[in-house]
């Protein structure tokens, strides 16, 4: 257990539905990252926050995706109008505010879109 | 898309043997990190090596970095069944720390 928690751990939804995932980082970490991982591949960067500010979004993050970190603590990732291609593991990670610090990953939320 | 390659894609060894996996990348880095992932679980950080470092050790793990060849290697000595996992190298290329992962090496250690 790294101290980063994610909820839910599994989500099954029907195509077209909206889903929201939550990430609680390690409390003193002001950087928070979202990644997506498909089967047999490494994680791919989606977006990250420094405190409450969203500083970069990957081109993988279409308009259907939105992420927030309203008080600089927990973060949510919402996918609207889910598609089967959204099926993946969504990983959250947090770190201290230095590039040369390791990231601590949560257990992930596995999304299955039927 | 993946920004580098791990080699081999899969590795099967017996307990007690050493396991070596390599990582190549294309762009300059601030640091390179190795992570382990057990099946269906989150990633666990193993070692971070900075661009001005050439070698680091942590327990049974040894990481080397050759920036001129844009490559890194992870050596696990005296492997154990519990080392069975996927191993990923991840490049940090900017000051914000976002990571670019390869596709990983799947290691199976048999008793």
mmCIF file of C-alpha atoms in Angstrom:
data_model
loop_
_atom_site.group_PDB
_atom_site.id
_atom_site.type_symbol
_atom_site.label_atom_id
_atom_site.label_comp_id
_atom_site.label_asym_id
_atom_site.label_seq_id
_atom_site.Cartn_x
_atom_site.Cartn_y
_atom_site.Cartn_z
ATOM 1 C CA UNK A 1 0.000 0.000 0.000
ATOM 2 C CA UNK A 2 1.651 3.219 -1.223
ATOM 3 C CA UNK A 3 -0.770 5.526 0.557
ATOM 4 C CA UNK A 4 -2.501 6.597 -2.656
ATOM 5 C CA UNK A 5 -6.071 5.343 -2.804
ATOM 6 C CA UNK A 6 -8.457 5.141 -5.726
ATOM 7 C CA UNK A 7 -12.167 4.529 -5.820
ATOM 8 C CA UNK A 8 -13.809 2.513 -7.207
ATOM 9 C CA UNK A 9 -11.380 -0.301 -7.921
ATOM 10 C CA UNK A 10 -13.597 -1.675 -10.671
ATOM 11 C CA UNK A 11 -16.299 -0.079 -12.767
ATOM 12 C CA UNK A 12 -18.461 -1.714 -15.394
ATOM 13 C CA UNK A 13 -20.629 0.588 -17.417
ATOM 14 C CA UNK A 14 -22.616 0.636 -20.617
ATOM 15 C CA UNK A 15 -21.496 2.621 -23.621
ATOM 16 C CA UNK A 16 -22.771 6.162 -23.462
ATOM 17 C CA UNK A 17 -22.874 6.410 -19.686
ATOM 18 C CA UNK A 18 -20.783 8.833 -17.630
ATOM 19 C CA UNK A 19 -18.333 7.617 -15.028
ATOM 20 C CA UNK A 20 -16.295 9.377 -12.356
ATOM 21 C CA UNK A 21 -13.217 8.119 -10.566
ATOM 22 C CA UNK A 22 -11.628 9.481 -7.414
ATOM 23 C CA UNK A 23 -8.008 9.603 -6.315
ATOM 24 C CA UNK A 24 -6.757 10.480 -2.845
ATOM 25 C CA UNK A 25 -3.017 11.201 -2.950
ATOM 26 C CA UNK A 26 -0.521 11.080 -0.123
ATOM 27 C CA UNK A 27 -1.457 14.067 1.997
ATOM 28 C CA UNK A 28 1.744 16.101 1.709
ATOM 29 C CA UNK A 29 2.122 15.532 -2.041
ATOM 30 C CA UNK A 30 1.151 18.568 -4.078
ATOM 31 C CA UNK A 31 1.630 16.943 -7.476
ATOM 32 C CA UNK A 32 -0.975 14.535 -8.781
ATOM 33 C CA UNK A 33 -0.903 12.620 -12.069
ATOM 34 C CA UNK A 34 -3.422 10.551 -14.018
ATOM 35 C CA UNK A 35 -2.320 7.787 -16.383
ATOM 36 C CA UNK A 36 -4.182 5.230 -18.470
ATOM 37 C CA UNK A 37 -2.953 1.697 -19.040
ATOM 38 C CA UNK A 38 -4.305 -0.807 -21.525
ATOM 39 C CA UNK A 39 -3.582 -4.514 -21.460
ATOM 40 C CA UNK A 40 0.015 -5.363 -22.255
ATOM 41 C CA UNK A 41 1.130 -1.738 -22.413
ATOM 42 C CA UNK A 42 2.805 0.685 -20.080
ATOM 43 C CA UNK A 43 0.899 3.574 -18.536
ATOM 44 C CA UNK A 44 0.284 6.630 -20.723
ATOM 45 C CA UNK A 45 0.210 10.106 -19.257
ATOM 46 C CA UNK A 46 -3.168 11.858 -19.263
ATOM 47 C CA UNK A 47 -2.876 14.958 -17.093
ATOM 48 C CA UNK A 48 -1.350 16.368 -13.940
ATOM 49 C CA UNK A 49 -1.964 18.913 -11.229
ATOM 50 C CA UNK A 50 0.250 21.075 -9.112
ATOM 51 C CA UNK A 51 -1.975 21.766 -6.117
ATOM 52 C CA UNK A 52 -5.331 22.682 -7.648
ATOM 53 C CA UNK A 53 -3.939 23.871 -10.993
ATOM 54 C CA UNK A 54 -4.176 21.538 -13.964
ATOM 55 C CA UNK A 55 -0.917 22.207 -15.771
ATOM 56 C CA UNK A 56 -0.912 19.879 -18.747
ATOM 57 C CA UNK A 57 -3.295 17.623 -20.596
ATOM 58 C CA UNK A 58 -2.269 14.932 -23.034
ATOM 59 C CA UNK A 59 -3.795 14.825 -26.503
ATOM 60 C CA UNK A 60 -5.154 11.459 -25.340
ATOM 61 C CA UNK A 61 -7.537 13.401 -23.135
ATOM 62 C CA UNK A 62 -10.426 14.098 -25.470
ATOM 63 C CA UNK A 63 -13.203 16.587 -24.737
ATOM 64 C CA UNK A 64 -15.138 13.772 -23.085
ATOM 65 C CA UNK A 65 -12.570 13.632 -20.305
ATOM 66 C CA UNK A 66 -12.337 16.152 -17.502
ATOM 67 C CA UNK A 67 -10.244 16.159 -14.372
ATOM 68 C CA UNK A 68 -10.408 18.328 -11.294
ATOM 69 C CA UNK A 69 -8.552 18.814 -8.073
ATOM 70 C CA UNK A 70 -10.718 21.446 -6.405
ATOM 71 C CA UNK A 71 -8.869 21.995 -3.140
ATOM 72 C CA UNK A 72 -5.493 20.645 -4.074
ATOM 73 C CA UNK A 73 -6.168 17.393 -2.267
ATOM 74 C CA UNK A 74 -8.224 14.623 -3.883
ATOM 75 C CA UNK A 75 -8.834 14.553 -7.623
ATOM 76 C CA UNK A 76 -11.640 13.284 -9.825
ATOM 77 C CA UNK A 77 -11.505 12.067 -13.415
ATOM 78 C CA UNK A 78 -14.797 12.050 -15.295
ATOM 79 C CA UNK A 79 -15.454 10.391 -18.636
ATOM 80 C CA UNK A 80 -18.629 11.424 -20.391
ATOM 81 C CA UNK A 81 -20.409 9.325 -23.006
ATOM 82 C CA UNK A 82 -18.090 6.391 -22.498
ATOM 83 C CA UNK A 83 -16.930 4.358 -25.482
ATOM 84 C CA UNK A 84 -15.617 0.813 -25.602
ATOM 85 C CA UNK A 85 -12.163 2.211 -26.356
ATOM 86 C CA UNK A 86 -12.158 3.854 -22.934
ATOM 87 C CA UNK A 87 -11.849 0.432 -21.313
ATOM 88 C CA UNK A 88 -8.548 0.503 -19.458
ATOM 89 C CA UNK A 89 -6.917 0.780 -16.063
ATOM 90 C CA UNK A 90 -6.852 4.382 -14.836
ATOM 91 C CA UNK A 91 -3.947 5.026 -12.522
ATOM 92 C CA UNK A 92 -3.370 7.948 -10.219
ATOM 93 C CA UNK A 93 0.020 8.897 -8.815
ATOM 94 C CA UNK A 94 1.301 11.601 -6.519
ATOM 95 C CA UNK A 95 4.666 13.068 -5.703
ATOM 96 C CA UNK A 96 6.388 15.897 -3.936
ATOM 97 C CA UNK A 97 7.128 19.055 -5.862
ATOM 98 C CA UNK A 98 10.409 18.123 -7.482
ATOM 99 C CA UNK A 99 10.999 16.494 -10.831
ATOM 100 C CA UNK A 100 13.523 14.122 -9.322
ATOM 101 C CA UNK A 101 11.125 12.521 -6.935
ATOM 102 C CA UNK A 102 9.504 9.170 -7.412
ATOM 103 C CA UNK A 103 5.790 8.910 -8.037
ATOM 104 C CA UNK A 104 3.633 6.788 -5.767
ATOM 105 C CA UNK A 105 0.879 4.996 -7.627
ATOM 106 C CA UNK A 106 -2.536 3.987 -6.454
ATOM 107 C CA UNK A 107 -4.020 0.533 -7.178
ATOM 108 C CA UNK A 108 -5.935 1.858 -10.172
ATOM 109 C CA UNK A 109 -9.542 1.803 -11.311
ATOM 110 C CA UNK A 110 -10.297 -0.795 -13.937
ATOM 111 C CA UNK A 111 -12.991 0.439 -16.309
ATOM 112 C CA UNK A 112 -14.920 -1.901 -18.559
ATOM 113 C CA UNK A 113 -17.286 -0.350 -21.086
ATOM 114 C CA UNK A 114 -19.791 -2.798 -22.507
ATOM 115 C CA UNK B 1 2.366 6.307 -27.734
ATOM 116 C CA UNK B 2 5.309 4.659 -26.025
ATOM 117 C CA UNK B 3 8.499 6.683 -26.034
ATOM 118 C CA UNK B 4 10.933 3.847 -25.644
ATOM 119 C CA UNK B 5 11.409 0.141 -25.715
ATOM 120 C CA UNK B 6 12.077 -2.491 -23.129
ATOM 121 C CA UNK B 7 13.939 -5.590 -24.128
ATOM 122 C CA UNK B 8 13.157 -8.420 -23.852
ATOM 123 C CA UNK B 9 9.361 -8.279 -23.838
ATOM 124 C CA UNK B 10 9.289 -11.418 -21.711
ATOM 125 C CA UNK B 11 11.816 -13.278 -19.595
ATOM 126 C CA UNK B 12 11.507 -16.638 -17.871
ATOM 127 C CA UNK B 13 14.132 -17.708 -15.357
ATOM 128 C CA UNK B 14 14.574 -20.000 -12.379
ATOM 129 C CA UNK B 15 14.945 -18.916 -8.799
ATOM 130 C CA UNK B 16 18.485 -17.928 -7.983
ATOM 131 C CA UNK B 17 19.322 -16.784 -11.496
ATOM 132 C CA UNK B 18 19.921 -13.184 -12.454
ATOM 133 C CA UNK B 19 17.495 -11.257 -14.657
ATOM 134 C CA UNK B 20 18.585 -8.406 -16.896
ATOM 135 C CA UNK B 21 16.285 -6.154 -18.851
ATOM 136 C CA UNK B 22 17.091 -3.152 -20.983
ATOM 137 C CA UNK B 23 15.392 0.095 -21.794
ATOM 138 C CA UNK B 24 16.113 2.375 -24.717
ATOM 139 C CA UNK B 25 14.744 5.845 -25.278
ATOM 140 C CA UNK B 26 14.850 8.568 -27.870
ATOM 141 C CA UNK B 27 14.914 11.970 -26.209
ATOM 142 C CA UNK B 28 17.086 13.476 -23.478
ATOM 143 C CA UNK B 29 15.996 12.846 -19.927
ATOM 144 C CA UNK B 30 16.128 14.429 -16.493
ATOM 145 C CA UNK B 31 15.976 11.053 -14.840
ATOM 146 C CA UNK B 32 14.921 7.504 -15.510
ATOM 147 C CA UNK B 33 12.891 5.411 -13.112
ATOM 148 C CA UNK B 34 12.140 1.715 -12.880
ATOM 149 C CA UNK B 35 8.802 0.408 -11.611
ATOM 150 C CA UNK B 36 7.401 -3.031 -10.899
ATOM 151 C CA UNK B 37 3.795 -4.044 -11.432
ATOM 152 C CA UNK B 38 2.264 -7.237 -10.206
ATOM 153 C CA UNK B 39 -0.594 -8.570 -12.281
ATOM 154 C CA UNK B 40 -3.535 -6.178 -12.279
ATOM 155 C CA UNK B 41 -2.080 -4.000 -9.540
ATOM 156 C CA UNK B 42 -0.598 -0.544 -9.218
ATOM 157 C CA UNK B 43 3.033 0.283 -9.889
ATOM 158 C CA UNK B 44 5.725 0.179 -7.234
ATOM 159 C CA UNK B 45 8.752 2.443 -7.554
ATOM 160 C CA UNK B 46 12.093 0.616 -7.525
ATOM 161 C CA UNK B 47 14.937 2.984 -8.402
ATOM 162 C CA UNK B 48 15.417 6.500 -9.765
ATOM 163 C CA UNK B 49 18.656 7.301 -11.587
ATOM 164 C CA UNK B 50 19.503 10.857 -12.575
ATOM 165 C CA UNK B 51 20.904 11.779 -15.960
ATOM 166 C CA UNK B 52 24.331 12.534 -14.450
ATOM 167 C CA UNK B 53 24.527 9.176 -12.696
ATOM 168 C CA UNK B 54 25.813 5.971 -14.237
ATOM 169 C CA UNK B 55 24.881 3.282 -11.736
ATOM 170 C CA UNK B 56 22.681 2.818 -8.670
ATOM 171 C CA UNK B 57 22.032 -0.072 -6.350
ATOM 172 C CA UNK B 58 19.145 -0.981 -4.110
ATOM 173 C CA UNK B 59 19.269 -4.356 -2.413
ATOM 174 C CA UNK B 60 19.302 -6.984 -5.159
ATOM 175 C CA UNK B 61 18.665 -4.390 -7.849
ATOM 176 C CA UNK B 62 21.289 -2.657 -9.965
ATOM 177 C CA UNK B 63 20.476 -0.001 -12.525
ATOM 178 C CA UNK B 64 22.857 1.435 -15.079
ATOM 179 C CA UNK B 65 22.376 4.417 -17.345
ATOM 180 C CA UNK B 66 24.265 5.261 -20.521
ATOM 181 C CA UNK B 67 23.047 8.611 -21.782
ATOM 182 C CA UNK B 68 25.315 8.484 -24.841
ATOM 183 C CA UNK B 69 23.501 5.349 -25.979
ATOM 184 C CA UNK B 70 20.184 6.477 -24.527
ATOM 185 C CA UNK B 71 19.786 3.204 -22.705
ATOM 186 C CA UNK B 72 19.404 1.800 -19.217
ATOM 187 C CA UNK B 73 19.440 -1.673 -17.736
ATOM 188 C CA UNK B 74 17.931 -3.249 -14.647
ATOM 189 C CA UNK B 75 19.605 -6.270 -13.106
ATOM 190 C CA UNK B 76 17.861 -8.381 -10.494
ATOM 191 C CA UNK B 77 20.317 -10.699 -8.779
ATOM 192 C CA UNK B 78 19.449 -14.000 -7.110
ATOM 193 C CA UNK B 79 15.845 -13.816 -8.295
ATOM 194 C CA UNK B 80 12.948 -15.107 -6.228
ATOM 195 C CA UNK B 81 9.470 -16.285 -7.187
ATOM 196 C CA UNK B 82 8.149 -13.063 -5.635
ATOM 197 C CA UNK B 83 10.036 -11.091 -8.308
ATOM 198 C CA UNK B 84 7.522 -12.342 -10.879
ATOM 199 C CA UNK B 85 6.011 -9.146 -12.271
ATOM 200 C CA UNK B 86 6.160 -6.679 -15.138
ATOM 201 C CA UNK B 87 8.994 -4.180 -15.015
ATOM 202 C CA UNK B 88 8.751 -0.769 -16.632
ATOM 203 C CA UNK B 89 11.252 1.955 -17.257
ATOM 204 C CA UNK B 90 9.879 5.477 -17.225
ATOM 205 C CA UNK B 91 11.550 8.616 -18.496
ATOM 206 C CA UNK B 92 11.128 12.022 -16.894
ATOM 207 C CA UNK B 93 11.868 14.642 -19.505
ATOM 208 C CA UNK B 94 10.583 17.884 -18.006
ATOM 209 C CA UNK B 95 10.585 19.757 -14.728
ATOM 210 C CA UNK B 96 7.014 18.741 -13.957
ATOM 211 C CA UNK B 97 7.943 15.124 -13.541
ATOM 212 C CA UNK B 98 5.469 13.490 -15.904
ATOM 213 C CA UNK B 99 6.638 10.029 -16.881
ATOM 214 C CA UNK B 100 6.831 8.327 -20.267
ATOM 215 C CA UNK B 101 6.677 4.551 -19.942
ATOM 216 C CA UNK B 102 7.756 1.757 -22.201
ATOM 217 C CA UNK B 103 5.712 -1.385 -22.794
ATOM 218 C CA UNK B 104 7.522 -3.290 -20.059
ATOM 219 C CA UNK B 105 9.286 -6.605 -19.583
ATOM 220 C CA UNK B 106 7.235 -9.461 -18.168
ATOM 221 C CA UNK B 107 9.419 -11.529 -15.847
ATOM 222 C CA UNK B 108 8.440 -14.987 -14.618
ATOM 223 C CA UNK B 109 10.578 -16.621 -11.939
ATOM 224 C CA UNK B 110 9.901 -20.303 -11.414
ATOM 225 C CA UNK B 111 10.793 -22.105 -8.174
#
